[in-house]
Each structure stands twice: as C-alpha cells, then as structure tokens.
C-alpha cells in the first residue's frame, strides 16, 4: 500500500447540520487507520490545508436548497471520480424538506426582516435529483462504521456491506423484544432501512426512521395498523414527516393521511 | 405416552438444585426471564431469574405480559425468542484470511466449546430443535458450531399446562406434551399436594443429573394431575393448521390470487423469520481490513423477505412482495417436506404474535388451499 499513491478524499457540505461529516472525525479509534489509506485532501472542518481537485472520493453532505448550490454540486461531480452522498439531507432532502409540503415564501417573509435578500429554492432536494450519485449512505446521522465500510469497500474494490432491509432484522438479531407488539408503541422499524443498530427499540422506543424507507416499504399497511392502534391521522402524518419526509414512499404515505 | 422410566417428584422449593448441578458441571444455564415487557431466554443464575407468576396474553400482532396471582415458574407461554440463538448464533465469523506474498492463508475458528443447558424448552420448541438438527447436522452439510453446541447441550424440557393465544402445536402433532429429544422433562403442578414438578428422564445425561436432585417417587395421583394439566392445554388451543393434503394442496395454490392479497398487508420486514424457531437461512458476508491485508467471512441470520436474499447475477429472483411471502409460507409448509422430510412449522405461533401487523400463517395457508 505504501508504494502506491493514496486515493484523495474530499468532504463537501450543502444544507445540513454537519453531523454526518463529523462522523468521519468521530471515527477516533479508526481515524488514523483511515488517514493511513486515504489522503484527506479537502475537509475544511478538519483542516485548512486544502489540496486542489480532482478527487478520487467525494463525500457530500446536505441537500440542495439554493440556486447557488444547484450549480455547485455539478462542479463537485465533475471533479470527483466517485461521489458518495451521506445522510438523510443528501439522500432524501432532510428535515428541511418539510418546506416542500408548504409555500416557502411564507416562511421567508415571516422569519427574515429583509426577505428580498433571501434566495432560496421552493424545495429541498436530495443530491441524486441533480447529479449522478455512486452510493447513498443513509441516516440522520450516518453510522460511522458504515462510512468506514464504504471507504474500505472502495479501496479494496468490493461491494460495501450496507443492507437495505428493515431495522427489524438487526433489531431481532440483537435479541430485542418488538416494542410495537409488546407495548403498542408505534414503530417505523418495519419500513425503515437498517443501519443504526436499532437504537431506539433497544431502549423501548419506537423507530423514528432516521435511515429512511427500506427496500419495498409497505408504508400503507403499516399506517393502517398504526391507525388501528389508535394513532390519529395527524399523528401518522407526523410519524412519516421526520428526517426523511420527502423520500418518495414516506411523502406519499403522509399525504394520504393529510386529508 | 410410551413407558418412561418411573417418574419422580421434585418439590418446587428445590428447583435451584437443578441449576446448581448444571452450573457445577460447567453448563451455561439458559432459561426464561422477564426483560422489556416479555419473557425472553437469557443466561440465568438462579430460580430468582425465572418469570415466576408471570403470564401473557397473545394474539395476532399483540403480546402483553401480566403478573398474575399464580406462583408457577413456567406459567407463561413462550415469548419472542427461540433457543436457536444459543445453538445457531445470529452472527458468526466463518473464517479469516491473511494475505501472504503469493497466496492467502485461511484460518477457521474452532467450535466454541460452549455447553448450553436449555431450561424450560417447550414441546414445540423441542420439535423445532429437531427440525434444525435435520437441516444443520443430520444431512450432508454439517454446521460444525451447531453440531458441537447441540451435542454439548442438556435439554430440560417443560410441558405446557396452558396454551397461548396463537398456539397451534396440537394440530401439528408437536405438542403440548413433550414426546422425545429431551434429557429431563418437568411438568409443573400446583394442587392440593403443593407446588411440585414431576421429573422424567430420557437420556443417560438426564438420568445422571436427575439422580442428584432431592426427588421422591411420584404417586399415581400426582402423575395424573400432571397429565391432566397438559391435556387442558391441548384443549385450550384455539388455532389449527390442517395437515391433510397440506403439501399438495399448497402446490396447487401456487398461482392463487390470495398471495397478492396477503402481500398487501405484509411489511416484508422479516420479523416472522427472525422469531421462527426453525428458520435457518443466513447470508455470508465478505469483508476486509482497511489495508486489504486481511479478509473475513461472516455469517448472519438472513430472511427470505429481503430482496438481496434471492439476488443472483442480474437481479433478485423474488422482487415482488407476494413472491417473497409465498416463498416463506411454501418453504415452511411444503418445500420443507420434500427437502428434509418434515413440515418446517411446529405450531408455536410466534410468527402470528410477533408479526407487527398480525398476519396469521394458519389463516393464510387455509386461504391458499381454498
């Protein structure tokens, strides 16, 4: 490995809270090992030493919410061999995509003293709506071990082991008792992609779907069951309007209960 | 019941002796305990850990634990866990490979040497263990870890004296009375004679352990009380699965429109397969060290409800929800018979209780059979 030139890594931020890119720094024990195998070339949150592109791997955090960002993402795509988007903002539009269900101009005029200075898009959209994305890493925030796994898989020329099945799978492998069956707590685990390690059900809470819809999510059947468990329609709307509100299956399901 | 060696009686106050004997012989004592609003199987140290007085209400997609006035240790009906996690762990490294100059060296771990003592195994669960035996150690492909744990294990079975709301073992001929495969069999009775267990043994291992217990010979009356308690459980059972012509009638229903209907309710979340005591499917995941100097192969419980499960070159064979539900039900109740010579379902009802939307395998099988 030492004789080869290390692949370069860049980290980019769009509309987001920085939590996902921080997971790279959060790697702590593994960070030195990562820095050993990739050259962190452009990561302003970690270092002011920025090397010019192009880059082998770009990690993109955040959603597209301004005309300026809608331009910028194309430039980043052009200078990145592999583009991996990280987190619910970048993969689904994030919590700020709640604006997509209303008229953003009303907020702008209510919040800002000079709305005319604000240039914003009507919708918060995921990166894949704008450019080709090589891999989407879900989560609010992402699981840092997933991030290492994606970098690891890239370096070793293999497929990353990132499941797209339900949270229930990892929840039950862990030996958890199903909170919905045993206590009636509403849980989005059955329609949510695994990856967090079933954190909330491990503490007797229902899943909030930080990782967004799983493969083939039957949100309609789950919503129907939640309704039968005495959840009101507005509660069901709120359940699906979290960090992944604008992910297609969740958007449709919340709209179906909004009437 | 066939002739079993003369049964003995153990006073409930002496149950701790059993745990002590097993622990002295270096067994990991595993049994029921209350955690997170359910009876689960965990490592236990003493009878204090047992769910004494706890019982449960179960129906489609619903489980509630209640503390009744009873004092039985085994008055509950099984919760979400099955014993498979102790015999066939959810994740296990199959091997590691070290990169050498022109080759790589494979290092496979030795079987762990764990000696589990499974305490409180019910008839359906024992039937499930015997189904897994066929799959994982009696056939052509043997799982070394499973086989080692299984051969090291002591099984302390307990007869059911109450049926759960989703049980249907009586119709599957797997319970509620334990028939075979145990080392020690207990039946818990509370009556005018007090609170006691009848103790039967079916193996050398079991007899050697039972011989150390402070038992007394069982009276005819006590044995009759135990028998009646189990009979009562059989009568309580509300659900049935009709085994008559099961395989062929399901094959005939392969193209039934009913699969689409159940797929409308099914979440394809995989809960039924995770809680099923016979489901054995796993995936094999290859991973590497960051430097690429080492590779690892890890096995994890998988489920036929995931899209990746049937992924082969070019895509998933079972991309639709209905095809995945159909695969699960048909494998369990029909293909299994062709593959392993037994039905893959033991009638424990876990998939009914622990389905987050309460789908009932007995109803679905009936509907498909038409």
XYZ file of C-alpha atoms in Angstrom:
629
model
C 0.000 0.000 0.000
C 2.794 2.412 0.959
C 4.342 2.428 -2.508
C 1.038 3.303 -4.161
C -0.282 6.830 -4.212
C -3.067 7.157 -1.685
C -6.518 7.977 -3.091
C -7.646 11.517 -2.290
C -10.766 12.220 -0.277
C -12.825 15.425 -0.224
C -15.747 16.314 2.018
C -18.438 18.767 0.861
C -21.240 20.454 2.667
C -24.659 21.557 1.439
C -27.774 22.376 3.507
C -27.168 20.285 6.610
C -26.164 20.345 10.253
C -22.592 18.991 9.786
C -23.375 15.924 11.891
C -22.663 13.463 9.120
C -19.270 14.832 8.136
C -18.447 14.964 11.816
C -18.920 11.187 11.900
C -15.670 10.980 9.969
C -13.884 12.790 12.792
C -15.884 10.734 15.258
C -14.139 7.653 13.945
C -11.493 8.350 16.622
C -10.014 4.863 17.066
C -10.187 4.166 13.356
C -9.347 7.676 12.129
C -5.599 7.112 11.954
C -6.135 3.892 10.043
C -8.359 5.753 7.583
C -5.806 8.565 7.235
C -3.230 5.871 6.537
C -5.008 4.612 3.467
C -6.556 7.768 2.012
C -5.239 11.277 1.695
C -7.708 13.675 3.266
C -7.299 16.369 0.628
C -10.211 18.680 1.192
C -12.034 18.624 4.509
C -12.383 22.182 5.849
C -13.987 21.009 9.064
C -10.820 19.056 9.888
C -8.050 21.093 8.291
C -7.405 24.379 6.484
C -4.872 22.623 4.270
C -6.932 22.129 1.129
C -5.486 20.414 -1.915
C -6.933 21.140 -5.328
C -9.055 18.555 -7.101
C -9.845 16.342 -8.858
C -10.504 13.858 -6.088
C -10.881 10.111 -6.025
C -13.690 10.070 -3.480
C -16.045 12.896 -2.589
C -18.330 12.654 0.395
C -21.272 15.008 0.019
C -23.400 16.051 2.948
C -26.592 18.109 2.794
C -29.428 18.844 0.432
C -29.831 21.314 -2.417
C -31.834 24.329 -1.262
C -30.429 27.313 -3.180
C -29.786 28.103 -6.870
C -26.110 28.551 -5.996
C -25.896 25.048 -4.531
C -27.705 23.583 -7.515
C -24.787 24.895 -9.612
C -22.044 23.979 -7.158
C -22.967 20.282 -6.991
C -22.291 19.946 -10.726
C -18.772 21.348 -10.284
C -18.137 18.871 -7.468
C -19.427 15.997 -9.543
C -17.075 16.972 -12.357
C -14.032 16.858 -10.117
C -14.946 13.606 -8.308
C -14.217 10.135 -9.575
C -16.580 8.574 -7.036
C -19.303 10.561 -5.341
C -20.830 9.218 -2.148
C -23.655 11.152 -0.527
C -24.003 10.876 3.221
C -27.003 11.369 5.463
C -30.732 11.977 5.259
C -30.316 15.521 3.862
C -28.224 14.332 0.938
C -30.286 11.204 0.295
C -33.820 12.482 0.903
C -33.739 16.270 1.388
C -33.507 16.082 5.181
C -35.680 17.686 7.834
C -35.566 20.935 5.849
C -37.605 19.169 3.165
C -40.642 19.838 5.362
C -40.732 23.090 3.399
C -41.652 21.011 0.361
C -45.106 20.469 1.815
C -45.856 24.167 2.085
C -45.095 27.516 0.474
C -41.549 28.511 1.387
C -42.171 32.194 0.629
C -44.496 32.405 3.615
C -41.692 31.265 5.907
C -39.174 33.599 4.320
C -41.350 36.625 4.893
C -42.227 35.520 8.431
C -38.647 34.813 9.504
C -36.447 37.367 7.782
C -36.547 41.137 8.173
C -35.463 41.522 4.565
C -36.916 38.645 2.592
C -35.602 40.204 -0.592
C -32.071 39.194 0.420
C -33.035 35.529 0.573
C -32.533 33.470 -2.487
C -33.887 30.004 -1.879
C -35.494 27.204 -3.813
C -39.056 26.071 -3.228
C -37.926 22.573 -2.408
C -35.094 20.903 -0.550
C -33.961 18.025 -2.726
C -31.508 15.133 -2.475
C -28.241 15.202 -4.382
C -29.322 12.389 -6.695
C -32.023 14.694 -8.098
C -29.206 16.825 -9.527
C -26.208 14.682 -10.383
C -25.303 11.020 -10.735
C -24.505 9.526 -7.351
C -22.317 6.445 -6.928
C -23.539 5.472 -3.481
C -26.085 6.741 -0.976
C -25.332 6.294 2.702
C -28.452 6.772 4.774
C -29.049 8.015 8.278
C -29.568 11.053 10.472
C -26.763 10.948 11.219
C -24.989 8.216 9.279
C -23.425 5.299 11.108
C -19.673 5.985 11.230
C -18.885 2.316 10.736
C -20.877 2.445 7.517
C -18.740 5.321 6.359
C -15.570 3.358 7.044
C -17.142 0.334 5.323
C -17.854 2.362 2.168
C -14.308 3.755 2.093
C -12.951 0.284 2.830
C -15.010 -1.305 0.042
C -13.891 1.395 -2.389
C -10.230 0.854 -1.520
C -10.475 -2.912 -1.813
C -12.593 -2.964 -4.933
C -15.564 -4.724 -3.400
C -19.235 -4.096 -2.767
C -19.976 -2.315 0.505
C -21.918 -4.431 3.006
C -24.706 -1.930 3.610
C -28.075 -3.621 3.953
C -31.281 -2.210 2.517
C -33.602 -4.469 4.521
C -35.605 -3.448 7.578
C -34.485 -2.288 11.020
C -36.412 -5.314 12.363
C -33.698 -7.614 11.045
C -30.941 -6.070 13.122
C -33.349 -5.448 15.999
C -34.223 -9.149 16.258
C -30.675 -10.388 15.660
C -29.775 -8.265 18.635
C -32.410 -10.089 20.688
C -34.714 -7.110 21.199
C -38.364 -7.573 22.037
C -40.625 -5.926 19.429
C -41.836 -2.717 21.091
C -44.891 -2.422 18.897
C -46.121 -5.953 19.611
C -45.221 -5.982 23.307
C -46.274 -2.455 24.275
C -48.252 -0.964 21.389
C -45.701 1.822 20.821
C -45.803 2.974 17.178
C -42.583 1.982 15.431
C -41.409 2.683 11.883
C -38.814 -0.108 12.038
C -40.660 -2.423 9.625
C -40.499 0.164 6.826
C -37.115 1.630 7.708
C -33.717 0.673 6.388
C -31.377 -0.997 8.857
C -28.105 0.621 9.815
C -28.496 2.361 13.153
C -28.282 -0.874 15.147
C -31.939 -0.500 16.174
C -31.009 2.122 18.763
C -34.484 3.305 19.749
C -36.172 -0.113 20.073
C -33.183 -1.175 22.183
C -34.355 1.482 24.661
C -38.041 0.624 24.398
C -38.828 3.426 21.981
C -40.362 3.140 18.551
C -38.184 3.759 15.496
C -38.298 7.309 14.037
C -36.912 6.218 10.701
C -33.672 8.191 10.734
C -32.476 5.858 7.968
C -35.477 6.378 5.703
C -37.500 3.854 3.727
C -36.189 0.324 3.351
C -36.368 -1.609 0.096
C -40.026 -2.292 -0.862
C -41.537 -0.459 2.144
C -45.216 -1.244 2.675
C -45.990 2.054 4.371
C -49.684 1.728 3.605
C -50.075 -1.493 5.580
C -48.057 -0.120 8.488
C -50.017 3.144 8.519
C -53.251 1.159 8.526
C -52.031 -0.842 11.507
C -50.944 2.298 13.371
C -54.395 3.697 12.761
C -55.881 0.523 14.231
C -53.581 1.036 17.247
C -55.439 4.320 17.816
C -52.978 6.640 16.135
C -54.821 9.665 14.741
C -54.291 10.625 11.093
C -52.313 13.732 12.102
C -50.050 11.553 14.255
C -49.468 9.243 11.321
C -48.637 12.238 9.104
C -46.108 13.402 11.690
C -44.601 9.922 12.000
C -43.752 9.843 8.306
C -42.656 13.509 8.239
C -39.376 13.261 10.003
C -35.845 13.392 8.675
C -36.838 11.501 5.551
C -40.187 13.186 4.946
C -39.548 13.767 1.258
C -38.381 10.242 0.478
C -41.000 9.102 -2.027
C -42.771 6.323 -0.046
C -42.944 8.449 3.110
C -44.100 11.535 1.227
C -46.937 9.606 -0.404
C -47.978 7.987 2.865
C -48.073 11.229 4.829
C -50.042 12.924 2.043
C -52.544 10.062 2.044
C -53.313 10.743 5.723
C -53.254 14.522 5.468
C -56.771 14.782 4.076
C -47.468 -41.941 26.254
C -44.936 -44.742 25.946
C -43.410 -46.261 29.028
C -40.975 -43.778 30.514
C -38.789 -44.621 33.478
C -40.657 -44.216 36.729
C -41.285 -40.561 37.266
C -40.130 -38.745 40.341
C -41.358 -35.627 42.049
C -39.294 -32.564 42.853
C -40.643 -30.015 45.296
C -40.726 -26.574 43.670
C -38.646 -25.270 46.560
C -35.788 -27.491 45.380
C -35.683 -26.310 41.770
C -32.485 -24.365 42.460
C -30.699 -27.710 42.878
C -31.088 -28.319 39.169
C -29.362 -25.036 38.294
C -26.620 -25.702 40.831
C -25.877 -29.167 39.448
C -25.743 -27.876 35.868
C -23.519 -24.945 36.776
C -21.183 -27.210 38.709
C -20.796 -29.230 35.518
C -19.839 -26.049 33.624
C -23.061 -25.696 31.712
C -24.201 -22.234 30.675
C -27.647 -22.198 32.200
C -30.062 -20.503 29.839
C -33.719 -20.034 30.589
C -36.739 -17.761 30.656
C -36.646 -14.397 32.376
C -38.575 -11.138 32.149
C -36.985 -8.331 30.199
C -38.519 -5.422 28.264
C -42.130 -6.458 28.829
C -41.705 -10.022 27.610
C -40.416 -13.422 28.672
C -37.095 -13.898 26.898
C -34.395 -16.562 27.027
C -31.161 -15.380 28.601
C -28.393 -16.652 30.804
C -29.832 -17.259 34.239
C -28.099 -17.918 37.521
C -30.855 -18.799 39.930
C -34.563 -19.570 40.152
C -34.985 -15.930 41.165
C -34.378 -15.078 37.497
C -37.304 -17.200 36.320
C -40.583 -15.446 35.392
C -42.406 -16.697 38.445
C -46.047 -15.654 38.477
C -45.841 -14.020 35.056
C -48.191 -14.904 32.304
C -49.073 -13.480 28.922
C -51.879 -12.662 26.545
C -51.107 -13.252 22.911
C -52.998 -12.676 19.706
C -52.217 -11.503 16.168
C -49.536 -8.824 16.423
C -50.062 -8.344 20.140
C -48.330 -9.584 23.289
C -48.949 -8.376 26.826
C -47.236 -9.625 29.920
C -49.210 -9.706 33.154
C -48.263 -10.588 36.683
C -50.984 -12.885 37.893
C -51.714 -14.336 41.275
C -50.197 -17.707 40.304
C -46.841 -18.850 41.613
C -45.757 -21.043 38.718
C -42.255 -20.685 37.371
C -43.355 -21.813 33.922
C -46.882 -20.418 33.784
C -46.087 -18.260 30.755
C -46.224 -19.279 27.107
C -43.011 -18.695 25.129
C -42.131 -15.119 24.142
C -40.346 -13.872 21.016
C -37.008 -15.653 21.474
C -36.418 -19.197 20.468
C -33.481 -21.334 21.556
C -31.853 -21.078 18.162
C -29.784 -18.084 19.225
C -27.932 -20.348 21.670
C -27.375 -23.192 19.207
C -27.076 -21.206 15.984
C -25.916 -17.684 16.878
C -27.210 -14.708 14.836
C -23.706 -13.760 13.664
C -20.566 -15.820 13.477
C -17.225 -15.403 11.742
C -16.643 -18.386 9.480
C -13.029 -17.639 8.783
C -10.337 -15.037 8.412
C -7.857 -14.949 5.543
C -4.384 -13.407 5.745
C -2.787 -12.054 2.612
C 0.650 -13.605 2.058
C 3.018 -12.820 -0.770
C 1.563 -15.066 -3.472
C -1.330 -16.681 -1.643
C -3.590 -16.236 1.309
C -3.898 -18.319 4.463
C -7.318 -19.237 5.740
C -7.908 -19.566 9.455
C -11.227 -21.099 10.505
C -12.208 -20.812 14.150
C -12.573 -23.983 16.211
C -16.068 -24.719 17.567
C -16.517 -22.582 20.652
C -16.903 -25.442 23.154
C -19.944 -23.795 24.727
C -22.066 -26.193 26.797
C -25.591 -24.807 26.911
C -28.184 -26.085 29.359
C -31.542 -25.068 27.929
C -34.042 -24.843 30.743
C -37.743 -24.642 30.015
C -37.849 -25.964 26.442
C -41.465 -26.494 25.362
C -42.723 -29.326 23.178
C -42.977 -27.198 20.034
C -39.534 -25.782 20.679
C -38.023 -29.214 21.075
C -39.700 -30.242 17.841
C -38.124 -27.138 16.259
C -34.669 -28.068 17.545
C -35.121 -31.497 15.997
C -36.109 -29.872 12.701
C -32.947 -27.762 12.819
C -30.943 -30.906 13.625
C -32.067 -32.370 10.314
C -31.036 -29.254 8.473
C -27.804 -28.360 10.238
C -26.220 -31.618 11.356
C -28.015 -34.742 10.194
C -27.734 -34.123 6.482
C -24.944 -33.832 4.003
C -23.875 -30.344 5.054
C -22.938 -30.110 8.682
C -22.577 -26.900 10.614
C -19.680 -27.634 12.997
C -20.605 -24.990 15.561
C -24.244 -26.058 15.676
C -23.306 -29.695 15.980
C -20.825 -29.035 18.767
C -23.266 -26.951 20.788
C -26.069 -29.392 20.170
C -24.022 -32.375 21.312
C -22.824 -30.494 24.354
C -26.309 -29.306 25.270
C -28.558 -30.520 28.039
C -32.246 -30.045 27.393
C -34.545 -29.559 30.335
C -37.975 -29.611 28.767
C -41.145 -28.353 30.408
C -44.633 -29.470 29.474
C -47.132 -26.728 28.714
C -50.020 -26.535 31.102
C -51.579 -23.541 29.362
C -51.957 -22.749 25.664
C -51.091 -19.324 24.334
C -53.449 -17.290 22.187
C -51.581 -18.072 18.970
C -50.519 -21.675 19.661
C -51.451 -24.473 17.270
C -48.992 -27.240 18.161
C -51.754 -29.753 18.856
C -52.766 -29.713 15.194
C -49.110 -30.023 14.114
C -48.611 -33.087 16.358
C -45.694 -31.361 18.089
C -47.253 -30.633 21.492
C -48.290 -29.564 24.032
C -46.884 -32.787 25.530
C -43.140 -33.262 25.070
C -42.561 -36.562 23.275
C -38.870 -37.075 22.665
C -35.478 -35.459 22.382
C -35.167 -34.196 25.959
C -32.766 -35.109 28.722
C -35.034 -34.105 31.584
C -38.740 -33.348 31.386
C -40.571 -31.368 34.028
C -44.293 -30.866 34.456
C -45.190 -28.136 36.897
C -48.232 -28.726 39.072
C -49.865 -26.617 41.753
C -52.605 -28.537 43.575
C -53.705 -29.731 46.989
C -50.384 -31.636 47.286
C -48.499 -28.372 46.950
C -46.270 -26.929 44.232
C -44.106 -29.573 42.598
C -42.611 -30.884 39.366
C -42.900 -34.377 38.024
C -39.472 -35.326 36.682
C -38.922 -37.722 33.780
C -35.651 -38.535 32.046
C -34.896 -39.838 28.575
C -31.099 -39.995 28.367
C -28.075 -41.060 30.364
C -27.108 -37.410 30.703
C -30.555 -36.598 32.058
C -30.639 -39.547 34.444
C -27.229 -38.667 35.882
C -28.360 -35.113 36.617
C -31.786 -36.092 37.931
C -30.199 -38.643 40.255
C -28.593 -35.771 42.170
C -31.905 -33.999 42.766
C -33.721 -34.416 46.064
C -36.719 -36.125 44.486
C -39.226 -38.563 45.889
C -41.181 -41.187 43.937
C -44.258 -39.782 42.230
C -47.643 -41.010 43.343
C -50.217 -42.148 40.795
C -52.317 -39.160 41.810
C -49.509 -36.692 41.138
C -48.802 -38.183 37.725
C -52.490 -37.988 36.860
C -52.560 -34.320 37.906
C -49.606 -33.613 35.620
C -51.230 -35.463 32.746
C -54.484 -33.593 33.161
C -52.724 -30.235 33.251
C -51.156 -30.921 29.849
C -54.417 -32.231 28.435
C -56.053 -28.995 29.479
C -53.503 -27.012 27.459
C -54.294 -29.099 24.386
C -57.990 -28.375 24.773
C -57.403 -24.632 25.181
C -55.745 -24.264 21.809
C -57.780 -22.000 19.535
C -55.962 -22.274 16.222
C -55.323 -25.186 13.906
C -53.440 -25.953 10.739
C -54.870 -28.869 8.817
C -52.065 -31.229 7.809
C -54.280 -33.275 5.496
C -53.023 -32.978 1.938
C -51.100 -29.886 3.078
C -48.182 -30.064 0.668
C -50.078 -30.898 -2.490
C -52.914 -28.508 -1.835
C -50.434 -25.682 -1.299
C -48.618 -26.584 -4.504
C -51.938 -26.390 -6.269
C -52.390 -22.913 -4.816
C -49.067 -21.643 -6.190
C -50.842 -19.240 -8.549
C -53.599 -18.315 -6.115
C -54.659 -14.672 -6.200
C -54.547 -14.804 -2.425
C -50.784 -14.231 -2.375
C -51.359 -10.742 -3.738
C -53.906 -10.071 -1.025
C -51.634 -11.054 1.830
C -48.796 -9.097 0.228
C -50.984 -6.013 0.620
C -50.700 -6.478 4.382
C -47.202 -7.958 4.629
C -44.441 -5.488 5.542
C -41.663 -7.856 4.314
C -39.831 -6.803 7.469
C -38.608 -10.319 8.266
C -39.870 -10.481 11.861
C -41.616 -13.828 11.297
C -38.395 -15.439 10.104
C -36.329 -13.941 12.907
C -38.638 -15.288 15.627
C -39.290 -18.617 13.885
C -37.510 -21.410 15.746
C -36.867 -23.417 12.559
C -35.875 -20.674 10.082
C -32.188 -21.229 9.455
C -31.367 -19.051 6.448
C -28.219 -16.983 6.622
C -26.227 -14.773 4.345
C -22.490 -14.851 4.061
C -20.786 -11.500 4.060
C -17.227 -10.917 2.937
C -15.354 -8.010 4.364
C -11.797 -6.723 4.502
C -9.445 -4.876 6.770
C -8.901 -1.286 5.559
C -5.385 -2.160 4.420
C -6.593 -5.170 2.437
C -4.156 -7.418 4.325
C -6.948 -9.472 5.876
C -10.358 -10.648 4.780
C -13.199 -12.038 6.868
C -16.233 -14.115 6.098
C -19.171 -13.585 8.431
C -22.434 -15.452 8.553
C -25.605 -13.672 9.702
C -29.227 -14.707 10.078
C -30.958 -13.640 6.923
C -34.532 -13.771 5.759
C -36.311 -14.758 2.545
C -38.210 -11.478 2.942
C -35.217 -9.373 1.909
C -34.677 -8.507 -1.738
C -30.998 -9.400 -1.548
C -31.777 -12.900 -0.306
C -32.590 -14.112 -3.797
C -30.148 -11.841 -5.597
C -28.161 -13.576 -8.267
C -26.329 -12.167 -11.250
C -28.623 -9.638 -12.861
C -31.102 -9.096 -10.067
C -33.367 -10.501 -7.412
C -35.451 -13.544 -8.297
C -38.182 -12.541 -5.888
C -38.528 -8.810 -6.367
C -42.242 -8.706 -5.549
C -43.637 -8.830 -2.027
C -46.089 -11.611 -2.859
C -43.368 -13.858 -4.242
C -41.387 -13.450 -1.050
C -44.344 -14.171 1.217
C -45.211 -17.166 -0.946
C -41.644 -18.451 -0.750
C -41.693 -18.265 3.028
C -45.023 -19.988 3.527
C -44.488 -22.618 0.860
C -40.978 -23.395 2.039
C -42.100 -23.747 5.627
C -45.147 -25.902 4.945
C -44.426 -27.648 1.641
C -40.914 -27.494 0.109
C -39.511 -28.370 3.516
C -41.228 -31.740 3.350
C -39.508 -32.523 0.062
C -36.187 -31.199 1.301
C -35.999 -32.518 4.846
C -38.864 -34.983 5.250
C -40.746 -32.899 7.836
C -43.003 -29.857 7.917
C -40.912 -26.797 8.741
C -43.573 -25.383 11.062
C -44.030 -26.621 14.626
C -47.108 -24.572 15.517
C -45.503 -22.305 18.113
C -47.428 -19.291 16.815
C -44.529 -16.833 17.167
C -44.909 -15.576 13.605
C -48.537 -14.721 14.390
C -47.913 -12.911 17.672
C -44.743 -11.127 16.552
C -45.850 -10.097 13.074
C -46.091 -6.308 13.514
C -49.344 -6.378 11.513
C -50.687 -9.678 12.830
C -50.654 -11.933 9.765
C -51.681 -15.486 10.723
C -49.935 -18.336 8.894
C -52.815 -20.721 9.643
C -55.347 -18.386 8.039
C -53.153 -17.715 5.017
C -52.482 -21.409 4.444
C -56.210 -22.093 4.656
C -56.994 -19.324 2.184
C -54.414 -20.520 -0.327
C -55.567 -24.119 -0.043
C -59.015 -22.793 -0.915
